[in-house]
Coordinates of C-alpha atoms in Angstrom, one line a residue:
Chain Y
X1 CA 135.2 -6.9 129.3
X2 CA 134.7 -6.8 125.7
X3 CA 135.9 -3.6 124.1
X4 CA 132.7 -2.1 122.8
X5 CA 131.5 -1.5 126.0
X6 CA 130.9 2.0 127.2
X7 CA 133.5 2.9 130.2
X8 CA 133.9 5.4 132.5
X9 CA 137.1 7.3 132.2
X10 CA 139.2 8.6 134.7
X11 CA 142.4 10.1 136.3
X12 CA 141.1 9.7 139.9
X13 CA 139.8 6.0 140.5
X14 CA 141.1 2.8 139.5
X15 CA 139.4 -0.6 140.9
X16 CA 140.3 -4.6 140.6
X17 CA 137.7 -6.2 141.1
X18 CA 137.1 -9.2 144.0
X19 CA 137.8 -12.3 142.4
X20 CA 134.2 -13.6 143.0
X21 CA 132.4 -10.5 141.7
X22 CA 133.1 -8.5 138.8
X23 CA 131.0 -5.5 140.7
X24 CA 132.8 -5.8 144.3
X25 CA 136.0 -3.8 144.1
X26 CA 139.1 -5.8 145.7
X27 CA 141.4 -2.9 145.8
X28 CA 140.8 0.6 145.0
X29 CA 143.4 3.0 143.7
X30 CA 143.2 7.0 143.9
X31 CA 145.6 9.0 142.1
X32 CA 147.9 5.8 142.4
X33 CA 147.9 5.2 145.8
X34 CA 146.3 1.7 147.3
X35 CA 143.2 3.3 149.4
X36 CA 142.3 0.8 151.6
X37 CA 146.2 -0.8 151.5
X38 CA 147.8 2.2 151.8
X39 CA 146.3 5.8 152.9
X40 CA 144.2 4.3 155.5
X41 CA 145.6 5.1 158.2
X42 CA 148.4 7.2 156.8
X43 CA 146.5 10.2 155.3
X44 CA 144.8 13.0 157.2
X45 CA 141.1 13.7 155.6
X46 CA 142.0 16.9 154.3
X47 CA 145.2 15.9 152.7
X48 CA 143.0 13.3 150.7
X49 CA 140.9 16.0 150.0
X50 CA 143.5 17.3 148.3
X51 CA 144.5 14.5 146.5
X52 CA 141.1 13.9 145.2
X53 CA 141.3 17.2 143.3
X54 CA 144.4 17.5 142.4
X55 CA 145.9 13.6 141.8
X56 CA 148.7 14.4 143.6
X57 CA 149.8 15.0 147.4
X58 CA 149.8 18.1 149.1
X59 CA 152.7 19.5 150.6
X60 CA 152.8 20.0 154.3
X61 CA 152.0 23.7 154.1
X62 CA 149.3 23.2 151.4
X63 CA 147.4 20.7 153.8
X64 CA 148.1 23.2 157.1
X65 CA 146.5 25.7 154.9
X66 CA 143.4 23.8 153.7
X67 CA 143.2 22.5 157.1
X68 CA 142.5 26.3 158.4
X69 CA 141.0 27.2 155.7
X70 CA 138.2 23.9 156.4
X71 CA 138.0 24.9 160.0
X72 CA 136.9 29.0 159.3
X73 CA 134.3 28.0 157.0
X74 CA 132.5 24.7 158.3
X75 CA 130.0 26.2 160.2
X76 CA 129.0 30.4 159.2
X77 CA 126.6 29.7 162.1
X78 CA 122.5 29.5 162.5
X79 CA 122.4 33.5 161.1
X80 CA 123.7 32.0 158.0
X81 CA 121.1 31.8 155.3
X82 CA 122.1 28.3 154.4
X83 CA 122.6 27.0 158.0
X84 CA 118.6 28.5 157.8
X85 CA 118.2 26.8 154.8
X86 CA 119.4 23.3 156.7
X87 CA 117.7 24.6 159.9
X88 CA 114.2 25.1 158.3
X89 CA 114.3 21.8 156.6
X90 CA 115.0 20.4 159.8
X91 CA 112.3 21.8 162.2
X92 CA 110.0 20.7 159.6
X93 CA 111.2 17.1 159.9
X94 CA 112.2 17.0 156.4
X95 CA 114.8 14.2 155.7
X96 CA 118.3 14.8 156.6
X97 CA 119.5 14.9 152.7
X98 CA 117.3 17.6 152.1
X99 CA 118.9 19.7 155.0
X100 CA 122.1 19.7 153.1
X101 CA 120.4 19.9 149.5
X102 CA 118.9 23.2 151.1
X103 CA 122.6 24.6 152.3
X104 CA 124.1 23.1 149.2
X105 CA 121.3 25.5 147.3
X106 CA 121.3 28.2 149.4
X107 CA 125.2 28.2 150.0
X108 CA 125.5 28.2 146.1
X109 CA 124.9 31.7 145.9
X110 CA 126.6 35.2 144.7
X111 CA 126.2 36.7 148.1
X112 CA 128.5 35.0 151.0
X113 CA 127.6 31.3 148.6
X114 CA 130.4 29.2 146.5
X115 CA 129.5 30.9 143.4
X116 CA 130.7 34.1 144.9
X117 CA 133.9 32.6 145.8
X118 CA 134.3 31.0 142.4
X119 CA 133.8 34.9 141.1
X120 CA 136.4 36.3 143.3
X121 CA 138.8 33.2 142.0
X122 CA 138.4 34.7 139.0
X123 CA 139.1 38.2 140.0
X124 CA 142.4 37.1 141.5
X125 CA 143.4 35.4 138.0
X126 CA 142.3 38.7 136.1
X127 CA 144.2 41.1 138.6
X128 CA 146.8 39.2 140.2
X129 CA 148.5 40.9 142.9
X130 CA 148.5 44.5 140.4
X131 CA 146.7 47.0 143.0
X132 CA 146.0 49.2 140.4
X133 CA 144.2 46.4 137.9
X134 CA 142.3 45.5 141.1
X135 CA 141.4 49.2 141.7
X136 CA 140.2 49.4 138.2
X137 CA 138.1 46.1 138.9
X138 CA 136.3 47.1 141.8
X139 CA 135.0 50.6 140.4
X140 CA 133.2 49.0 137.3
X141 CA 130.0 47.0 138.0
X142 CA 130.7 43.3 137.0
X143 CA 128.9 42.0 134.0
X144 CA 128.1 38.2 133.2
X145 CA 129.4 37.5 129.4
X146 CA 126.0 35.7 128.5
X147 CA 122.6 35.3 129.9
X148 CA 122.7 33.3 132.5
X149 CA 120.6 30.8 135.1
X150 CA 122.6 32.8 137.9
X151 CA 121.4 36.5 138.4
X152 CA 123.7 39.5 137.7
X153 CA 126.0 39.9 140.1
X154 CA 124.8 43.0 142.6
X155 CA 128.4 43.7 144.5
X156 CA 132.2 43.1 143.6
X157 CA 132.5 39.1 144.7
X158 CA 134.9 38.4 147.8
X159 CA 133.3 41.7 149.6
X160 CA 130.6 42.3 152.3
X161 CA 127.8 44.2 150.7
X162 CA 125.9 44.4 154.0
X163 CA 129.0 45.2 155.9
X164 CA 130.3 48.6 157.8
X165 CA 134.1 47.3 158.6
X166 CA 136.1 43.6 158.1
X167 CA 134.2 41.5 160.3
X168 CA 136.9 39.9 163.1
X169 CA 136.6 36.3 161.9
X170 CA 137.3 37.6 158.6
X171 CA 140.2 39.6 159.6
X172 CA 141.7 36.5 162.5
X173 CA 141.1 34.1 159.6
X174 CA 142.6 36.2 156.8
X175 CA 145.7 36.7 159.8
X176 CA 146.5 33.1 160.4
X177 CA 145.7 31.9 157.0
X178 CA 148.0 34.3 155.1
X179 CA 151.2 33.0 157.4
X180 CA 150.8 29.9 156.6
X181 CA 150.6 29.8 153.0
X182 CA 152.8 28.8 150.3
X183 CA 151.3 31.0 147.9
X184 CA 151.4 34.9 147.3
X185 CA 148.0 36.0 147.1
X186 CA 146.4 35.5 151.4
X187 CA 149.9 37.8 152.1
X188 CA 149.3 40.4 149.8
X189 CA 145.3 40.4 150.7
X190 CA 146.6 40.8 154.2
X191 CA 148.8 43.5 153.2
X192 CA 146.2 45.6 150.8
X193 CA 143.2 44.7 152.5
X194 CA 142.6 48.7 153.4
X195 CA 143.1 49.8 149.8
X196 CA 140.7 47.0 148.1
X197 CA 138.1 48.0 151.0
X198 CA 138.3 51.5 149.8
X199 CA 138.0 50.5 146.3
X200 CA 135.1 48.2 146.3
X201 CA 133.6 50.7 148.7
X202 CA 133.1 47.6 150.6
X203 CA 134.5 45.2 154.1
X204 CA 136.2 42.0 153.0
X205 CA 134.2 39.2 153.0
X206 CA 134.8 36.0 154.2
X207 CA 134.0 34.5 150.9
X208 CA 137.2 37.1 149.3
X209 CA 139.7 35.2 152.3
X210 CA 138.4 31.6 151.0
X211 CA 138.9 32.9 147.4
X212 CA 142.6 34.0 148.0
X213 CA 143.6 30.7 150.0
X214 CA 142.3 28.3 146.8
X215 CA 143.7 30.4 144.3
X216 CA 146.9 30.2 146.8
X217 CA 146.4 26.2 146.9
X218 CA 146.4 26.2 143.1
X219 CA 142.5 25.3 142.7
X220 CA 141.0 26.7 139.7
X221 CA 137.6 28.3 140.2
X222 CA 135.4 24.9 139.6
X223 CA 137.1 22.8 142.4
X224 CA 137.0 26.0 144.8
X225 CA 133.6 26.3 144.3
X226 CA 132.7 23.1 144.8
X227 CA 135.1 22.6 147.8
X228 CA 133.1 25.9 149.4
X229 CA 130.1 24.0 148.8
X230 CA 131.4 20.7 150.8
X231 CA 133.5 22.4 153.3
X232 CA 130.0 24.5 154.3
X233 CA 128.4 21.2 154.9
X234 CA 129.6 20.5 158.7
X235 CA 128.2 23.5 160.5
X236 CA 124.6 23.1 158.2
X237 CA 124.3 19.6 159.1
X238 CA 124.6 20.2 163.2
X239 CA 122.7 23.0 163.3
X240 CA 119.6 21.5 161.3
X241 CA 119.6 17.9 164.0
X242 CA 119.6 20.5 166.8
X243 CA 116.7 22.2 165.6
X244 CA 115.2 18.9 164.5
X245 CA 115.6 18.1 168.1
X246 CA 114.3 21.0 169.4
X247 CA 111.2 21.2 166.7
X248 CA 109.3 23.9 164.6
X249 CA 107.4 25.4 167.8
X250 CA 110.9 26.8 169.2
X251 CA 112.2 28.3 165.8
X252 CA 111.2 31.4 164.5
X253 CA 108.6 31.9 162.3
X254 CA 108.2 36.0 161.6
X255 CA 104.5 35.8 162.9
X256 CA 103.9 39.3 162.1
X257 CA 106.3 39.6 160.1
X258 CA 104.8 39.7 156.8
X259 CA 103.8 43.5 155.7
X260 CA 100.8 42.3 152.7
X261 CA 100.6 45.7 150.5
X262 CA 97.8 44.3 148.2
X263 CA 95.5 42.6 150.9
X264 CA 91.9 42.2 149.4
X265 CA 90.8 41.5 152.8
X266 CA 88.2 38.7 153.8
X267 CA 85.7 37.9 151.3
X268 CA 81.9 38.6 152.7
X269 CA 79.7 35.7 153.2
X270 CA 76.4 36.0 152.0
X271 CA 74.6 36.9 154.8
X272 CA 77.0 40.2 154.5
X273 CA 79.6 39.4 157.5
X274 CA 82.8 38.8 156.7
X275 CA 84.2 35.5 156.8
X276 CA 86.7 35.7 159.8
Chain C
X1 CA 130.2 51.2 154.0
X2 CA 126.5 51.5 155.4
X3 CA 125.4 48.3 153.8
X4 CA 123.8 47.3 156.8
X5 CA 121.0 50.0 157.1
X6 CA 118.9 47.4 154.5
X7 CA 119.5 44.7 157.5
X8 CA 118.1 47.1 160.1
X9 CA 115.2 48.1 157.6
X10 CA 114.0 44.6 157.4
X11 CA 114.4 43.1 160.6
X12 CA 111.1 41.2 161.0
X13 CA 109.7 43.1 158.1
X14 CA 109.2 41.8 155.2
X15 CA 107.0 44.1 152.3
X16 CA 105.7 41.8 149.7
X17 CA 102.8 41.8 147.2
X18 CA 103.0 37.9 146.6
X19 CA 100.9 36.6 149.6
X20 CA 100.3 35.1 152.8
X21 CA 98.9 32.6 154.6
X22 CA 96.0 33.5 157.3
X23 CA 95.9 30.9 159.8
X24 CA 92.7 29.0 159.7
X25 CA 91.3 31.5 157.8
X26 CA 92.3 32.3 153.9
X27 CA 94.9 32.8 151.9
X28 CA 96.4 35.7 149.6
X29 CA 97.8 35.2 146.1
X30 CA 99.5 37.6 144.5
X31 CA 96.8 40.2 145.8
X32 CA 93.8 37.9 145.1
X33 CA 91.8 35.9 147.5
X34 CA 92.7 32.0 146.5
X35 CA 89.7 30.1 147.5
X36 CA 87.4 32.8 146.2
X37 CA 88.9 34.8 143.3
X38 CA 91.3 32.6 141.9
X39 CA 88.8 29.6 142.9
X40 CA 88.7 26.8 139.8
X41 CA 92.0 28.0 137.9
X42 CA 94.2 25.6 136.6
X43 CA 97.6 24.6 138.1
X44 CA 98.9 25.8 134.8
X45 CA 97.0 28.9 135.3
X46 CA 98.3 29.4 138.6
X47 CA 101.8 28.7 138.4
X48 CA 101.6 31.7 135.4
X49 CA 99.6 33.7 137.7
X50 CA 102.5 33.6 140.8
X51 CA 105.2 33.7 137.9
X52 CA 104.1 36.9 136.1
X53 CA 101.1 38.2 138.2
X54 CA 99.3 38.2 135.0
X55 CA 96.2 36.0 133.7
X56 CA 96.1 33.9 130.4
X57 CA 93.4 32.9 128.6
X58 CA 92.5 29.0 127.8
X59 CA 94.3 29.1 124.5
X60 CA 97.4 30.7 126.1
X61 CA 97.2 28.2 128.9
X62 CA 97.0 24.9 126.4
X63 CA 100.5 26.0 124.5
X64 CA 102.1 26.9 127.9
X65 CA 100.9 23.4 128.9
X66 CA 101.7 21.8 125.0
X67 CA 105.6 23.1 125.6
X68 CA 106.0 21.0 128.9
X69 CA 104.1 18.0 127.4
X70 CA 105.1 17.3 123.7
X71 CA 108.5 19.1 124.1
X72 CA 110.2 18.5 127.8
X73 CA 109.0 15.4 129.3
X74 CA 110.6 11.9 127.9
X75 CA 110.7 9.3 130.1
X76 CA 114.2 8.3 129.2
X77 CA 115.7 7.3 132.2
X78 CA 119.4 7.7 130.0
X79 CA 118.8 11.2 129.6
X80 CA 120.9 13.1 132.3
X81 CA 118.2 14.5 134.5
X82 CA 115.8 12.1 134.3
X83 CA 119.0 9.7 135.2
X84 CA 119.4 11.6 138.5
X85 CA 115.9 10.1 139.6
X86 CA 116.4 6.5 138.3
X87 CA 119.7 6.3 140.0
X88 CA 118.2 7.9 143.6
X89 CA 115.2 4.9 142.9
X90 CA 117.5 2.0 142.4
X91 CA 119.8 3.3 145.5
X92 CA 116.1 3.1 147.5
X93 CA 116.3 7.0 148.2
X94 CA 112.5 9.2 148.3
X95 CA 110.9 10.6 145.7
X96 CA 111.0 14.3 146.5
X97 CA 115.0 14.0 146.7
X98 CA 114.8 12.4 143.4
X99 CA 112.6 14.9 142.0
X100 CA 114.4 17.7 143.9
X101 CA 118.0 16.8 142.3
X102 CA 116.8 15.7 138.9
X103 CA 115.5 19.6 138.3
X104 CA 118.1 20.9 140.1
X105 CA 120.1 19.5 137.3
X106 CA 118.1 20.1 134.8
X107 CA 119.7 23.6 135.4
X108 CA 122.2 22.5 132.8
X109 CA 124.6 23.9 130.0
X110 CA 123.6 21.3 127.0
X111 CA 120.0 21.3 127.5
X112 CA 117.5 22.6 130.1
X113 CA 118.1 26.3 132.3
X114 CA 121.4 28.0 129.9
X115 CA 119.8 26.8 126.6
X116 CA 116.0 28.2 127.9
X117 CA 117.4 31.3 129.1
X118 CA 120.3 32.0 126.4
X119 CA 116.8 31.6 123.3
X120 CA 115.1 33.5 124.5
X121 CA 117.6 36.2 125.7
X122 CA 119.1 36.2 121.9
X123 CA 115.5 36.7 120.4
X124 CA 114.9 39.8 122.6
X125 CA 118.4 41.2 121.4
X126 CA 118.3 40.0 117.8
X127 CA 114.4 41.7 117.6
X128 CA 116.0 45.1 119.3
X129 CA 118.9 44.5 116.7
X130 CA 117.0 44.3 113.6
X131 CA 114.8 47.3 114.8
X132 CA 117.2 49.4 114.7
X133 CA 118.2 49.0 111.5
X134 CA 120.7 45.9 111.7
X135 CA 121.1 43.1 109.3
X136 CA 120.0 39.8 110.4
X137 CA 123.1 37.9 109.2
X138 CA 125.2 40.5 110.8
X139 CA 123.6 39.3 114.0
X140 CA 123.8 36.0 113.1
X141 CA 127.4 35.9 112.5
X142 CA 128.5 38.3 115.3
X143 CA 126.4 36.1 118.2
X144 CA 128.3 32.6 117.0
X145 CA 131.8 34.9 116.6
X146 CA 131.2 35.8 120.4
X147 CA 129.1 33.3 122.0
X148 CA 131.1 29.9 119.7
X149 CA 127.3 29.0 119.1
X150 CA 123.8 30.6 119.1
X151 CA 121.3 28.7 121.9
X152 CA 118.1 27.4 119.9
X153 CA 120.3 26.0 117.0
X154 CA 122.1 22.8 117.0
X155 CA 121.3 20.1 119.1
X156 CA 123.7 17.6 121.1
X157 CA 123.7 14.0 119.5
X158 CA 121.9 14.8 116.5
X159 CA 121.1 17.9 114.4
X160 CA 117.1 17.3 114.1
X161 CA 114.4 18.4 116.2
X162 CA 111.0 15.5 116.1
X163 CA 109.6 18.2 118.9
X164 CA 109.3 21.3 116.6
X165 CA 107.2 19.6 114.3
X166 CA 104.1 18.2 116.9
X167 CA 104.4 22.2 118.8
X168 CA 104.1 23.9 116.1
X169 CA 101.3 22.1 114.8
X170 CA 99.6 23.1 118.6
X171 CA 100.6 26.7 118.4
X172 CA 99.2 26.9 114.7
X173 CA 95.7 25.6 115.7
X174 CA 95.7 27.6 118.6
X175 CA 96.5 31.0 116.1
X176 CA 100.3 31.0 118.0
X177 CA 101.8 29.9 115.2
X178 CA 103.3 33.4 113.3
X179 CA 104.2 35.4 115.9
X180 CA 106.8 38.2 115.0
X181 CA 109.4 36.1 117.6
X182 CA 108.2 32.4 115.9
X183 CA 108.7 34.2 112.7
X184 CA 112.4 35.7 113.6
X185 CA 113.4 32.3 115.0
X186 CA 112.3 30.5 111.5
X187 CA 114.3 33.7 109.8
X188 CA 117.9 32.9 111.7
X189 CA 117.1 28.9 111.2
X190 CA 117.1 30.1 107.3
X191 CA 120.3 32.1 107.9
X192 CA 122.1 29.4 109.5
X193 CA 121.0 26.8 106.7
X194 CA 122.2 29.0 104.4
X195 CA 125.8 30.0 105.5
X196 CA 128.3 27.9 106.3
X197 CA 127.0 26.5 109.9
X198 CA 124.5 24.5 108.7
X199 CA 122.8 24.5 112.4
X200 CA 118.6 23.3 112.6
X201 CA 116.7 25.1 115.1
X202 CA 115.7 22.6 118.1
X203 CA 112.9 22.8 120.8
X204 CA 114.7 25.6 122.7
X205 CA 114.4 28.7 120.1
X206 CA 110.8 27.6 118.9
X207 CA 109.5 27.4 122.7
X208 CA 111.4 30.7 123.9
X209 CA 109.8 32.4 120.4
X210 CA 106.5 31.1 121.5
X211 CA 107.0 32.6 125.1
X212 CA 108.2 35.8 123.8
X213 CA 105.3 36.2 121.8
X214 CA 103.1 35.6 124.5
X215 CA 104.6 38.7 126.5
X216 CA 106.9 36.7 129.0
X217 CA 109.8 38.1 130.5
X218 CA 113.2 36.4 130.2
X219 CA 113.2 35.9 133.8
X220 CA 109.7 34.5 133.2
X221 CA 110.1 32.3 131.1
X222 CA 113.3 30.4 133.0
X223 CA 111.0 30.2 136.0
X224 CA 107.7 28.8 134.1
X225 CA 110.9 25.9 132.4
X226 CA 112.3 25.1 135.7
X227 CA 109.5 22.5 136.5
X228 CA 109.0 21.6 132.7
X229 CA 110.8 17.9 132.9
X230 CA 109.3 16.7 136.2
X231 CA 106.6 14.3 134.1
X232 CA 109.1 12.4 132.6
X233 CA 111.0 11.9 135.8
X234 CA 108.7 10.3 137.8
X235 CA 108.3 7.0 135.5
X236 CA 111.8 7.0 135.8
X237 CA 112.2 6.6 139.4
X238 CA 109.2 4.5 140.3
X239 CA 110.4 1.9 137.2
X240 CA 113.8 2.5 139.3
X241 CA 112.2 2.2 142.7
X242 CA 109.8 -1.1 141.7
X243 CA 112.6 -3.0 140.5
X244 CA 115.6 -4.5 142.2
X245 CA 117.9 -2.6 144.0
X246 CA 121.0 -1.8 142.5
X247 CA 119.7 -3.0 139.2
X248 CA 119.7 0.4 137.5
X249 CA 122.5 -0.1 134.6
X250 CA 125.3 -1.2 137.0
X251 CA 128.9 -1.1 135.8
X252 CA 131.5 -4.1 136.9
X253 CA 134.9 -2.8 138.0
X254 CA 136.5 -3.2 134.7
X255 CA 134.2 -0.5 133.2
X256 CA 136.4 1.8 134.8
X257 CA 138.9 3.1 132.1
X258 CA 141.6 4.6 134.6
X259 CA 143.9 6.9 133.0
X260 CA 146.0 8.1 135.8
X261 CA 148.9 8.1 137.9
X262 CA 150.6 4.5 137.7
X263 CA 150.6 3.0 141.4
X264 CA 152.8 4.3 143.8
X265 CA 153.3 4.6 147.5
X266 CA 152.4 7.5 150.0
X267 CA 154.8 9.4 152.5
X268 CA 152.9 11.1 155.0
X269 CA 154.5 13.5 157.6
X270 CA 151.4 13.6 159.5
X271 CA 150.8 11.3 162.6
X272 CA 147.8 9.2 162.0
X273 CA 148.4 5.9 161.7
X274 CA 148.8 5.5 165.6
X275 CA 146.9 2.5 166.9
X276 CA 145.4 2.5 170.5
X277 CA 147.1 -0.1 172.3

């Protein structure tokens, strides 16, 4: 390769290439380790996960923990507005990418979406496990530094706004996670949990669990929100073939759902009837 | 903890003044019959209309069309969003994905959704600013101390604008072209020239001045940019799609410049490399 050509640079990939064809990769290399040599075979999906963000293996607990942590959120269920999102793009016969384009954009989202869980990441590195600096957090309204694409967040992130108490996947997911990590942060949610809930004013959310176990795994907010985003992608992607399967006639549609307040009504025709 | 009263209040309910659909019969828009009142407006028109529920005349509607068509549509398929689409033609996926991703990424930090809704978000403040009393420079220098830059000025890859030049010629024949937000976007290019920043406007504060002075809303104006690159994205995925696949500025192996862990071997505790006898 002569030296002047533009590269891609990376910690994560290294490739040799076949020896008949520079573009066919003979062996390919993550973090180090031989992919196709070596890990297959050898390394659970979630611990390569893990690799693939963070370059180097995770310990046994670390890969327990994002184990449970991939199983409580792959599927929210078909209430979910992003399992809708999938679900309506599949009753419509849409193709199956843009199912998971519509989780992935629905699932982004401040309220129960990645971007809420990227928030609360950054809540836990602001307030640590200091209930008072957490107690102060909750009581002021959070406000975005700049103007933003994203719209002004409308409830302390990692909280149910639409909640009355911590829903019992929350609180069975919060139990079994928080034994099993490495890290500080899922015990001390699991201990504190009443207090923050009477701070925020507010249930936990399942979205403030998931932010505790990545801050716990050592993710910084970027990688959890985008693992929130792929980790969503299971449940999404069975619900919208089902509902492919079972087609747009046996999915809801809010037939009078609609309440129009501005209604002009039907036009009149000429002859003076109107044109129903 | 009551949060989910607004649940119970909307269960198959849903108030809205933007529209609905009458089966077979007609269809509402924003409170206005569409094939009767609205009958004969321009997509342009109508894409303002369900953005802002307000109507603009034919001069407003040729420089809302003049920023998507001199300023945001280059058929580049380098350029990162149009890029998106080339790449989903040459790996032979459809168009509406291509489309679909491309301007979801145009939702970007160096150009596109921060940069449109960071312009025009400074102009409102720096206008409110100056009204009260402020100094211009002060504003200036106090948005670049806390934002490490001012959206509208500076441009990645190079520090001139060939769009300001063609739109403002538009907005000037169409009578747009000294508004009191065009005017305050000139006034901090002068400012920034001056001191020791040295940063030109680009595209970004001239358009969001333009849209200010036309009455839009912040929120507004991000919605009416969020479809502003799609011309220039279609010629890059049909060229994409028509030609061979794969073709579409492939990289050889080599092109990789790894710069990470040297190789090594993995210890797994985990039991997965059992092999059905």
């Amino acid at each position: 390769m002569s030296s002047d050509k533009e590269t891609i640079r990376t910690r994560i990939w290294d490739e040799v290439p076949e020896p008949d064809n520079p573009f066919a990769a003979a062996s390919c290399y993550c973090a180090g380790f031989d992919v196709y040599g070596d890990l297959l075979g050898k390394i659970s999906w979630v611990e390569y996960l893990y690799l693939l963000f963070k370059l180097e293996p995770p310990s046994a607990g670390q890969a327990g923990l994002l184990e449970g942590l991939a199983v409580a959120i792959a599927n929210p269920g078909p209430r979910d507005h992003s399992v809708r999102a999938a679900m309506n793009a599949g009753v419509g016969g849409s193709s199956h990418a843009a199912c998971l384009a519509a989780t992935l954009a629905v699932g982004a989202g401040q309220a129960g979406g990645a971007h809420e869980v990227a928030l609360a990441m950054d809540v836990w590195r602001a307030c640590g496990r200091d209930l008072n600096t957490w107690t102060g957090h909750l009581s002021r309204t959070p406000e975005a530094e700049q103007a933003d694409v994203w719209p002004p967040a409308e409830h302390p992130p990692g909280f149910d706004p639409r909640g009355v108490s911590c829903a019992t996947p929350v609180r069975r997911s919060l139990e079994y996670l928080s034994v099993r990590s490495d890290g500080d942060n899922l015990p001390w949610l699991q201990q504190h949990r009443g207090e923050l809930e009477r701070a925020a004013g507010l249930p936990l959310a399942m979205t403030g669990v998931t932010a505790a176990a990545l801050v716990d795994l050592g993710f910084d907010a970027p990688q959890g929100e985008m693992l929130c985003l792929l980790l969503r992608l299971p449940g999404a992607a069975a619900h919208a073939l089902e509902q492919q399967g079972y087609g747009y006639k046996k999915y809801p549609f809010f037939k009078d759902g609609l309440d129009l307040i501005n209604d002009p009504g039907p036009v009149p025709r000429g002859d003076g009837r109107a044109s129903r | 903890m009551n949060g989910e009263q607004t649940l119970l209040d909307n269960e198959d309910r849903w108030v809205t003044g933007m529209g609905a659909w009458f089966p077979g019969e007609r269809v509402v828009f924003r409170g206005k019959d569409l094939f009767n009142e609205l009958n004969g407006i321009s997509w342009m028109g109508l894409l303002l209309y369900g953005i802002t529920g307000r109507s603009f005349d034919d001069k407003q509607l040729r420089l809302f069309e003049g920023i998507w068509t001199i300023c945001t549509s280059y058929p580049d398929p380098r350029l990162w969003n149009n890029r998106i689409a080339a790449l989903a033609g040459t790996a032979r996926s459809t168009a509406a994905l291509a489309i679909g991703a491309a301007t979801m990424a145009s939702e970007a930090s160096i150009y596109g959704g921060r940069p449109v809704v960071r312009s025009i978000d400074f102009l409102f403040r720096a206008r409110e600013l100056l009204q009260r009393g402020a100094d211009l420079q002060d504003v200036v220098a106090t948005e670049l101390k806390s934002c490490r830059g001012i959206a509208g000025y500076g441009r990645p890859l190079i520090n001139a604008d060939e769009r300001i030049k063609p739109m403002l010629a538009l907005a000037e024949e169409l009578g747009f072209g000294s508004g009191a937000y065009v005017k305050l976007a000139f006034d901090i290019e002068r400012v920034l020239l001056q001191g020791r920043w040295r940063f030109k406007m680009n595209i970004a504060a001239l358009l969001a001045a333009l849209a200010a002075d036309q009455g839009l809303t912040r929120q507004a104006y991000y919605h009416f940019m969020v479809l502003c690159f799609s011309a220039g994205m279609f010629p890059c995925y049909a060229d994409a799609l028509n030609k061979p696949e794969g073709a579409f500025f492939p990289f050889r192996c080599d092109r990789i410049d790894y710069k990470g862990c040297s190789r090594r071997k993995w210890k797994s505790s985990l039991k997965t490399d059992e092999v059905k006898q």
